[in-house]
């Protein structure tokens, strides 16, 4: 059966190239690339390329911020920014702008693709991404709610109530020992995550975050950078927390991580076809362990016992039993000081492992193989 | 719990169970094995260490001292920052442990409320205090201590934001041989006034019989480096001079290194973990928060 891989992605990023190299390495040359910009321009470009026996892989936007602009425009009906304002955004400094509107844009686009797939149901098409589930995964609040109803070999950090402003948050918590994560509901990776710490005994309040801001023409512009900073300045803390709360936050308790050689670590588990296939741990002395913040990485098998690996595998597989229609995802698991597994993020596009690029162990090979098996079995 | 288990601490999940404490964990061990026969005992995270004193643990250990017949070493407060930041750990007067148990080595982590009131021990050879800020009272306790056989003292002095409230003059007694007649290892480290401390160490008379001088992990810069270079012959008999984590410029660091090489002194001077501020305005010791 002649199969076609249809890839939607951001040609300025790494992912498409890496995936295509994997295809070529196993002698698959029947693939087609569609740029996100073209999809946002006219969704029918996907329709025109959905042939019989197509395997669809969607990669997230990476480096091209014009794609971000495009999603903001798609989210115009539900968002705050007008078309004119979106056109004016200066993306040269990688600002984080209206994450909710960006998400609505993604939502609208994903639903359009989903409808296209339904219309083309007779053509034997397999999508590696389940768009409905991906949208839940990209919303930390919805993910939490879904997982908390179906706990399955994993724990969840306790959630705090919703706050509308730093003032209200502070009012409730100024006299408590508190360590929590204030997360942008629609952020990805470490974007817009604030680790908040309050100790009334020594009158200490501080935040750790890779978020930063500057004033441009009297307006605060927020952007992410590659370094986790610690801020103790009350004004900065207020501005940062207000911004995350205004843009939709999910707040959960900080789980003290298990440590290795003095480094706290969490683990990204890649689960495909309901099986934990690859585990990599991220070690850090700061509270935010996400990979791209230049922390140490170690393959979990290098330093964890078999029983500990099993705990993480079972927990991440438990999550994917709930996201039953997704072929794969990257699940972030924090193991506590008692080595209980807590799920802190589920990433529908969590399959790019830089250390596996150009190796036979790249999980993309497994994706390709499994997708081919699936399409062969579609009746 | 295994018989050779040496660390007693609460996990994150234990903290939710009111009836589980470090004391109940030690008691469970003693109920199971009768005595604690290991030579080393580590006390880790106790209930709400960021708010609550570990007095009850100290009391329990002292009251049950005969159950620990072989104890030679205690580490009290062994917590990772993930569990409780070093600057948050509420400690207490640990002298009763040193006075009761004939330990040779004692380490305490966490400076809040930490005291060593009236310590007397013939057996103690090594004492380490790991803290983001060591209080003047704690330092005075050590100066007034009766520890005739102490060979190694290591104090993380820390910063004023987290409880260091001494002046450099308060450090001078640690540089006098009469106070520590058998001292071989002097560690006055992790300080925000590391240059001034360095100066006092070279003015004192403690260096002569030391094997190791440890001025690491603090804000030592060129000012201190010049003092070291001016007095470098005073280090010629050392086995090791530890300046790991320092703010000294490359040229001066190399000069110190070359001189020490001539004397065959091991020199530790890595700046790997130093986060040098672009305008060199902020200097932090290695452990503060």
XYZ file of C-alpha atoms in Angstrom:
668
model
C 0.000 0.000 0.000
C 1.479 3.357 -1.014
C 1.405 5.666 1.974
C 1.959 9.364 2.110
C 3.246 11.286 5.099
C 1.674 14.713 5.297
C 3.588 17.013 7.624
C 2.355 20.334 8.941
C 4.957 22.445 10.671
C 7.315 25.373 10.862
C 10.129 25.137 8.294
C 12.206 27.605 10.299
C 12.337 25.150 13.194
C 14.138 21.883 13.687
C 11.361 19.365 13.942
C 10.379 18.948 10.296
C 13.978 18.440 9.194
C 14.637 15.881 11.881
C 11.470 13.950 11.051
C 12.147 14.005 7.314
C 15.671 12.718 7.900
C 14.214 9.820 9.836
C 11.831 9.054 6.968
C 14.673 9.127 4.444
C 16.883 6.976 6.646
C 14.321 4.201 6.425
C 13.791 4.757 2.740
C 10.459 6.535 2.892
C 10.366 9.348 0.352
C 6.668 9.877 -0.113
C 6.099 12.882 2.101
C 4.676 16.343 1.697
C 5.249 19.438 3.835
C 2.660 22.096 4.503
C 3.691 25.292 6.276
C 1.589 26.599 9.126
C 1.502 30.010 7.449
C -0.221 28.438 4.437
C -2.690 26.557 6.620
C -3.570 29.797 8.399
C -3.974 31.500 5.043
C -6.284 28.829 3.664
C -7.115 25.568 5.419
C -8.112 23.914 2.144
C -4.433 23.350 1.408
C -4.698 20.365 3.773
C -7.830 19.156 2.023
C -6.051 19.268 -1.326
C -3.264 17.063 -0.002
C -5.275 14.450 1.837
C -4.795 11.488 -0.454
C -5.712 7.890 0.109
C -3.545 6.318 2.886
C -2.204 9.525 4.373
C -0.429 9.644 7.724
C -0.751 13.136 9.150
C 1.800 14.530 11.571
C 1.392 17.967 13.041
C 4.436 19.679 14.519
C 4.026 22.772 16.673
C 5.169 26.214 15.535
C 8.736 26.826 16.715
C 10.745 29.797 15.570
C 8.531 31.635 13.126
C 6.613 34.206 15.135
C 4.544 35.153 12.098
C 2.774 31.857 12.796
C 2.030 33.147 16.292
C 0.601 36.273 14.688
C -1.507 34.069 12.441
C -2.968 32.158 15.389
C -3.750 35.427 17.165
C -5.760 36.463 14.109
C -7.571 33.122 14.097
C -8.528 33.737 17.744
C -9.876 37.199 17.093
C -13.517 36.296 17.821
C -12.745 35.292 21.398
C -9.685 37.434 22.134
C -8.856 40.987 23.133
C -6.683 42.060 20.238
C -8.013 43.508 17.012
C -6.524 42.722 13.632
C -4.876 46.128 13.578
C -3.258 45.599 16.968
C -2.049 42.148 15.966
C -0.441 43.571 12.813
C 1.443 46.091 14.939
C 3.045 43.613 17.378
C 6.824 43.732 17.255
C 7.941 40.135 17.618
C 11.665 40.863 17.352
C 12.143 40.378 21.116
C 9.970 37.271 21.417
C 7.244 38.809 23.569
C 4.476 36.612 24.962
C 1.293 38.257 23.763
C -2.289 37.338 24.682
C -1.744 33.618 25.248
C -5.488 33.029 25.548
C -6.177 34.498 22.130
C -3.296 32.444 20.701
C -4.879 29.322 22.202
C -8.303 30.205 20.763
C -6.616 30.517 17.396
C -5.024 27.082 17.794
C -8.379 25.707 18.932
C -10.196 27.069 15.915
C -7.502 25.770 13.529
C -7.372 22.329 15.128
C -11.147 22.033 14.956
C -11.052 22.979 11.267
C -8.466 20.245 10.641
C -10.511 17.774 12.666
C -13.571 18.548 10.536
C -11.519 18.096 7.381
C -10.392 14.700 8.577
C -13.981 13.706 9.295
C -14.997 14.727 5.803
C -12.156 12.652 4.401
C -12.924 9.669 6.573
C -13.350 7.389 3.550
C -9.741 7.962 2.498
C -7.980 5.832 5.086
C -6.206 8.592 6.947
C -4.354 8.288 10.229
C -3.532 11.350 12.259
C -0.749 10.988 14.817
C -2.360 13.795 16.797
C -5.852 13.636 18.199
C -6.851 17.277 17.952
C -9.483 17.215 20.674
C -7.089 15.638 23.151
C -4.211 17.887 22.098
C -6.384 20.905 22.920
C -7.024 19.537 26.396
C -3.302 18.859 26.888
C -2.519 22.437 25.851
C -4.820 23.753 28.572
C -3.247 23.013 31.966
C -6.521 23.562 33.798
C -8.519 21.191 31.606
C -5.741 18.609 31.765
C -5.732 18.797 35.552
C -9.510 18.414 35.722
C -9.532 15.445 33.397
C -6.687 13.686 35.180
C -8.088 14.358 38.647
C -11.297 12.539 37.694
C -9.396 9.495 36.459
C -6.377 9.025 38.731
C -4.514 6.039 37.434
C -1.144 5.126 39.023
C -0.265 8.787 39.398
C -0.793 11.701 41.762
C -1.544 15.340 41.103
C -0.236 18.302 43.074
C -2.953 20.027 45.134
C -4.512 22.899 43.265
C -5.053 26.366 44.695
C -8.211 28.355 44.091
C -8.505 30.802 41.214
C -7.258 34.320 41.869
C -7.915 37.415 39.831
C -5.064 39.558 41.139
C -1.861 39.475 43.140
C -3.587 41.541 45.853
C -6.207 38.862 46.361
C -3.591 36.094 46.219
C -1.403 37.899 48.755
C -4.352 38.661 51.047
C -5.006 34.923 51.316
C -1.420 33.794 51.672
C 0.748 36.492 53.268
C 0.862 34.690 56.629
C 1.303 31.155 55.245
C 4.366 29.142 54.411
C 3.658 28.644 50.768
C 5.473 27.182 47.820
C 3.492 26.931 44.638
C 3.695 27.159 40.879
C 1.645 29.838 39.181
C 1.405 28.623 35.625
C 0.102 30.257 32.520
C -2.810 28.019 31.625
C -2.023 28.109 27.925
C 1.761 28.232 28.094
C 4.036 25.535 26.839
C 7.217 24.316 28.458
C 8.440 26.805 31.026
C 6.734 29.774 29.355
C 4.975 31.925 31.898
C 5.647 29.697 34.893
C 6.363 31.362 38.222
C 7.636 29.407 41.206
C 6.356 31.350 44.209
C 7.792 31.140 47.714
C 6.559 32.811 50.904
C 7.992 32.435 54.397
C 6.297 34.735 56.945
C 8.732 33.723 59.673
C 11.723 35.312 57.978
C 9.514 37.759 56.039
C 10.638 36.409 52.718
C 8.673 36.460 49.519
C 10.364 35.568 46.250
C 9.693 34.141 42.832
C 11.777 32.113 40.418
C 10.877 32.437 36.790
C 12.242 32.680 33.276
C 9.582 35.292 32.616
C 10.689 38.899 32.384
C 9.240 42.216 31.271
C 10.159 45.700 30.283
C 8.239 48.923 29.814
C 7.751 49.966 26.216
C 5.936 53.279 25.694
C 4.353 52.983 29.135
C 3.143 49.416 28.531
C 4.635 46.323 30.089
C 5.827 43.821 27.512
C 6.422 40.311 28.851
C 8.794 37.821 27.309
C 10.513 34.580 28.210
C 14.251 34.169 28.365
C 16.599 31.272 28.839
C 17.598 31.930 32.407
C 15.672 31.355 35.590
C 15.961 34.463 37.736
C 15.014 34.965 41.353
C 13.144 38.184 42.155
C 12.472 39.580 45.618
C 11.334 43.044 44.609
C 7.668 43.382 45.624
C 6.783 45.461 42.601
C 8.296 42.939 40.198
C 6.576 40.044 41.987
C 3.236 41.858 41.776
C 3.622 42.733 38.092
C 4.652 39.207 37.130
C 1.903 37.461 39.077
C -0.768 39.943 37.957
C 0.204 39.316 34.341
C -0.031 35.527 34.640
C -3.338 35.750 36.536
C -4.790 38.173 33.976
C -3.836 35.838 31.160
C -5.391 32.757 32.750
C -3.518 30.855 35.442
C -3.462 27.417 36.912
C -1.905 27.340 40.395
C -0.680 24.184 42.027
C 1.421 23.289 45.047
C 5.132 22.826 44.665
C 6.143 19.200 45.140
C 9.614 18.749 46.655
C 11.393 16.658 44.076
C 13.492 13.620 44.676
C 17.138 14.500 44.234
C 20.221 13.005 42.660
C 23.635 14.300 43.753
C 21.978 17.382 45.217
C 20.019 18.185 42.053
C 16.237 18.070 42.077
C 14.932 16.330 39.002
C 11.785 15.671 37.081
C 11.354 13.284 34.199
C 9.934 13.646 30.709
C 8.377 10.325 29.774
C 7.626 9.766 26.120
C 4.679 7.409 25.815
C 3.737 5.966 22.463
C 1.047 3.424 21.725
C 0.295 3.243 25.476
C 3.883 2.278 26.377
C 6.523 4.443 28.027
C 9.232 4.327 25.395
C 11.862 6.810 26.540
C 12.613 8.612 29.813
C 14.911 11.556 30.250
C 15.378 13.400 33.521
C 16.108 17.078 33.907
C 18.280 18.010 36.836
C 18.433 21.439 38.309
C 19.240 23.463 41.382
C 16.459 25.880 40.509
C 12.760 25.029 40.772
C 12.082 25.101 37.039
C 13.660 22.129 35.368
C 12.532 22.482 31.785
C 15.120 21.384 29.313
C 15.655 24.483 27.293
C 16.656 26.446 30.373
C 20.096 24.897 30.048
C 19.815 22.447 32.888
C 21.553 19.118 33.046
C 19.959 16.140 31.383
C 20.458 12.488 32.100
C 18.776 9.455 30.645
C 16.737 8.207 33.574
C 18.070 4.669 33.161
C 21.562 5.979 33.902
C 20.796 6.782 37.506
C 17.402 5.460 38.597
C 16.701 1.986 39.937
C 14.481 -0.366 37.940
C 11.714 -0.008 40.546
C 11.891 3.797 40.298
C 11.777 3.719 36.506
C 8.733 1.497 36.775
C 6.926 4.051 38.974
C 7.438 6.765 36.345
C 6.533 4.476 33.435
C 3.326 3.290 35.105
C 2.290 6.855 35.940
C 2.871 8.168 32.429
C 1.169 5.177 30.842
C -1.730 5.773 33.235
C -2.044 9.285 31.807
C -2.120 8.008 28.235
C -4.851 5.516 29.107
C -6.935 8.618 29.730
C -5.822 10.379 26.528
C -6.923 7.253 24.794
C -6.940 8.523 21.206
C -3.488 10.098 21.098
C -0.661 8.102 19.582
C 1.964 9.722 21.786
C 2.771 12.546 24.148
C 5.522 13.767 26.447
C 4.522 13.639 30.093
C 6.373 15.506 32.800
C 6.516 13.564 36.026
C 7.827 14.927 39.302
C 8.779 12.239 41.755
C 8.443 13.510 45.306
C 10.878 12.931 48.162
C 8.828 9.790 48.851
C 9.165 8.852 45.162
C 5.466 9.178 44.400
C 4.806 10.247 40.793
C 3.022 13.588 40.304
C 1.958 14.682 36.829
C 2.821 18.313 36.175
C 2.401 18.611 32.409
C 1.201 16.681 29.404
C 2.651 17.875 26.127
C 1.046 16.706 22.881
C 4.241 17.632 21.019
C 6.700 16.374 23.593
C 8.571 14.100 21.216
C 11.666 16.061 20.192
C 14.689 14.879 22.154
C 17.751 16.793 21.062
C 20.094 14.135 22.390
C 18.492 11.516 20.133
C 18.689 13.490 16.888
C 20.873 11.645 14.365
C 20.697 8.442 16.371
C 18.785 5.247 15.706
C 17.058 5.727 19.036
C 15.156 8.808 17.865
C 11.551 8.255 18.941
C 10.398 9.494 15.529
C 11.281 6.039 14.114
C 8.889 4.448 16.556
C 6.221 6.981 15.580
C 6.678 6.194 11.901
C 6.586 2.431 12.462
C 3.531 2.577 14.725
C 1.658 4.968 12.425
C 2.258 2.627 9.474
C 0.955 -0.327 11.505
C -2.106 1.685 12.459
C -2.958 2.767 8.932
C -2.516 -0.782 7.716
C -5.086 -1.866 10.277
C -7.693 0.760 9.486
C -10.620 -1.101 8.067
C 13.206 -0.128 57.339
C 16.572 -1.860 56.997
C 18.939 -2.433 59.920
C 21.690 -0.456 58.217
C 19.355 2.495 57.607
C 21.185 5.567 58.846
C 18.913 8.445 57.778
C 15.607 9.292 59.436
C 13.474 11.874 57.684
C 9.941 12.650 56.526
C 8.932 12.329 52.911
C 6.519 14.791 51.320
C 3.732 12.273 51.795
C 4.661 11.621 55.450
C 4.100 15.320 56.133
C 0.376 14.797 55.548
C 0.206 12.175 58.301
C 0.076 13.846 61.714
C 1.093 10.723 63.567
C 4.324 10.243 61.592
C 7.357 12.147 62.880
C 11.093 11.606 62.793
C 10.845 10.446 66.406
C 8.196 7.819 65.574
C 10.400 6.613 62.727
C 13.393 6.202 65.042
C 11.128 4.577 67.650
C 9.837 2.118 65.023
C 13.433 1.260 64.184
C 14.310 0.665 67.833
C 11.154 -1.418 68.313
C 12.197 -3.576 65.396
C 15.920 -3.945 66.081
C 16.287 -3.210 69.788
C 19.311 -0.985 69.412
C 20.758 1.323 66.795
C 24.165 -0.146 66.202
C 25.388 1.883 63.221
C 28.195 4.364 63.717
C 26.523 7.157 61.768
C 23.121 8.779 62.308
C 21.546 11.283 59.931
C 18.499 13.336 60.851
C 16.814 14.759 57.778
C 13.561 16.619 57.154
C 11.431 16.862 60.284
C 7.787 17.990 60.469
C 7.481 21.495 59.059
C 11.195 22.162 59.460
C 10.599 25.630 57.996
C 8.448 26.505 61.015
C 9.034 24.004 63.788
C 12.028 23.384 66.006
C 13.479 19.868 66.270
C 13.687 20.031 70.094
C 11.634 16.871 70.446
C 14.149 14.940 68.329
C 17.088 16.160 70.392
C 15.249 15.288 73.616
C 14.332 11.817 72.373
C 17.885 11.024 71.283
C 19.363 12.232 74.563
C 16.801 10.304 76.629
C 17.499 7.147 74.647
C 21.256 7.569 74.309
C 22.005 4.042 75.509
C 20.141 2.694 72.481
C 22.876 4.135 70.240
C 25.972 2.417 71.611
C 28.313 2.763 68.612
C 27.576 6.282 67.461
C 30.593 8.174 66.146
C 29.005 10.620 63.758
C 25.802 12.688 63.641
C 24.510 14.826 60.771
C 21.592 16.896 62.027
C 19.442 18.678 59.426
C 20.476 16.905 56.236
C 17.887 18.393 53.885
C 17.974 19.285 50.235
C 16.702 22.687 49.158
C 13.779 20.857 47.550
C 12.622 19.794 51.023
C 13.483 22.983 52.883
C 15.854 25.774 51.918
C 18.883 25.912 54.160
C 17.925 29.445 55.230
C 14.478 28.231 56.338
C 15.533 25.319 58.535
C 14.532 26.005 62.138
C 17.252 24.530 64.252
C 17.805 24.447 67.987
C 20.467 24.015 70.654
C 22.359 20.899 69.584
C 24.878 20.922 72.442
C 22.994 18.161 74.299
C 23.731 15.771 71.419
C 27.451 16.531 71.404
C 27.622 16.457 75.202
C 25.725 13.174 75.494
C 27.084 11.101 72.631
C 30.801 10.472 72.341
C 30.809 11.363 68.661
C 33.934 12.308 66.749
C 32.185 14.079 63.929
C 29.159 16.383 64.024
C 27.477 18.278 61.184
C 24.574 20.673 61.568
C 22.637 22.186 58.685
C 20.411 25.229 59.100
C 21.362 28.316 61.079
C 18.002 29.629 62.338
C 17.967 29.146 66.098
C 21.099 26.994 65.961
C 23.037 26.997 69.236
C 25.814 25.006 70.895
C 25.336 26.273 74.432
C 28.039 24.987 76.779
C 29.401 22.221 74.611
C 31.958 20.002 76.192
C 33.366 16.988 74.449
C 36.644 15.139 74.681
C 35.768 12.984 71.676
C 34.733 15.578 69.098
C 37.318 15.991 66.352
C 35.281 17.495 63.540
C 32.490 20.074 63.588
C 30.724 21.475 60.517
C 27.978 24.069 60.340
C 26.232 24.493 57.010
C 24.065 27.575 56.955
C 22.931 30.470 54.804
C 23.627 32.734 57.791
C 25.370 31.831 61.031
C 24.381 33.906 64.052
C 26.914 35.698 66.244
C 25.580 33.795 69.268
C 26.321 30.497 67.547
C 29.859 31.679 66.820
C 30.281 32.705 70.461
C 29.093 29.271 71.566
C 31.881 27.731 69.496
C 34.502 30.118 70.826
C 33.448 29.292 74.393
C 33.232 25.553 73.709
C 35.364 23.011 75.504
C 36.511 20.871 72.644
C 40.162 20.140 73.432
C 40.577 17.552 70.680
C 38.904 19.418 67.851
C 40.953 18.984 64.674
C 38.532 20.252 62.082
C 36.115 23.164 62.143
C 34.095 24.265 59.151
C 31.630 27.142 59.336
C 29.483 28.388 56.480
C 29.027 31.985 57.603
C 26.499 33.107 54.994
C 24.864 36.491 54.551
C 23.078 39.048 56.720
C 19.804 38.525 54.823
C 19.693 35.023 56.275
C 20.995 35.511 59.794
C 24.714 36.342 59.651
C 24.945 39.223 62.104
C 28.572 39.139 63.192
C 31.406 41.573 62.439
C 34.775 40.472 61.206
C 36.125 41.056 64.752
C 33.833 38.262 65.951
C 35.747 35.880 63.688
C 39.181 36.741 65.134
C 39.013 34.114 67.948
C 38.920 31.413 65.248
C 42.320 32.615 64.048
C 43.980 32.187 67.452
C 45.784 28.940 68.152
C 45.130 29.128 71.928
C 41.410 28.597 71.284
C 41.885 25.552 69.049
C 45.164 23.926 70.037
C 44.798 20.782 67.910
C 43.135 22.299 64.847
C 44.380 20.954 61.517
C 41.540 22.107 59.247
C 40.124 25.611 59.423
C 37.131 26.377 57.234
C 35.762 29.914 57.515
C 33.806 29.915 54.333
C 30.729 30.848 52.344
C 30.917 34.421 53.636
C 29.893 37.769 52.232
C 32.885 39.290 54.039
C 35.363 36.683 52.802
C 38.087 39.248 51.973
C 38.074 40.644 55.512
C 38.057 37.157 57.004
C 41.000 36.218 54.800
C 42.913 39.200 56.155
C 42.240 38.214 59.790
C 43.269 34.608 59.180
C 46.698 35.785 57.980
C 47.007 38.195 60.926
C 46.287 35.378 63.403
C 48.575 32.600 64.555
C 46.399 29.614 63.662
C 48.039 28.917 60.300
C 51.256 27.438 61.635
C 50.022 23.931 62.432
C 47.142 23.731 59.961
C 47.060 21.159 57.187
C 44.088 22.604 55.350
C 42.905 26.192 55.052
C 39.453 26.475 53.551
C 38.267 29.954 52.546
C 36.043 28.625 49.790
C 32.500 29.384 48.626
C 32.501 33.042 49.633
C 32.936 36.377 47.906
C 36.729 36.364 48.034
C 38.093 38.745 45.423
C 41.289 40.561 44.493
C 41.527 42.310 47.847
C 41.811 38.967 49.606
C 44.014 37.587 46.841
C 46.583 40.340 47.431
C 46.654 39.507 51.150
C 47.254 35.866 50.245
C 50.069 36.744 47.842
C 51.700 39.045 50.407
C 51.669 36.218 52.958
C 51.992 33.213 50.673
C 54.973 31.754 52.541
C 52.645 31.245 55.522
C 50.869 28.596 53.432
C 53.985 26.707 52.343
C 53.485 23.866 54.848
C 49.808 23.208 53.990
C 48.529 20.043 52.344
C 45.640 21.927 50.739
C 44.414 25.476 50.291
C 40.773 25.581 49.227
C 39.464 28.625 47.366
C 36.825 26.786 45.349
C 34.246 29.341 44.139
C 35.911 32.742 44.290
C 35.780 36.091 42.529
C 39.517 36.540 42.062
C 40.763 37.804 38.697
C 42.560 35.290 36.529
C 45.973 36.902 36.797
C 46.051 36.927 40.619
C 44.591 33.425 40.799
C 47.369 32.162 38.521
C 49.994 33.878 40.649
C 48.658 32.185 43.794
C 48.501 28.870 41.930
C 52.117 29.082 40.705
C 53.463 29.936 44.150
C 51.578 27.091 45.794
C 52.828 24.702 43.131
C 56.380 25.609 44.134
C 55.494 24.731 47.718
C 53.743 21.528 46.559
C 50.436 22.628 48.144
C 47.232 21.296 46.609
C 45.249 24.318 45.419
C 41.503 24.195 44.713
C 40.265 27.264 42.871
C 37.427 26.334 40.497
C 35.135 29.225 39.531
C 32.724 26.936 37.724
C 29.666 27.772 39.820
C 30.361 31.485 40.177
C 27.723 33.627 38.530
C 29.711 36.731 37.723
C 27.432 39.706 37.297
C 28.117 41.720 34.142
C 28.888 44.881 36.045
C 30.391 42.892 38.946
C 28.010 44.648 41.302
C 26.561 41.598 43.073
C 28.613 38.913 44.707
C 27.018 36.066 46.548
C 28.419 33.239 48.588
C 27.645 29.806 47.203
C 24.966 28.921 49.752
C 22.608 31.641 50.926
C 18.936 30.853 50.412
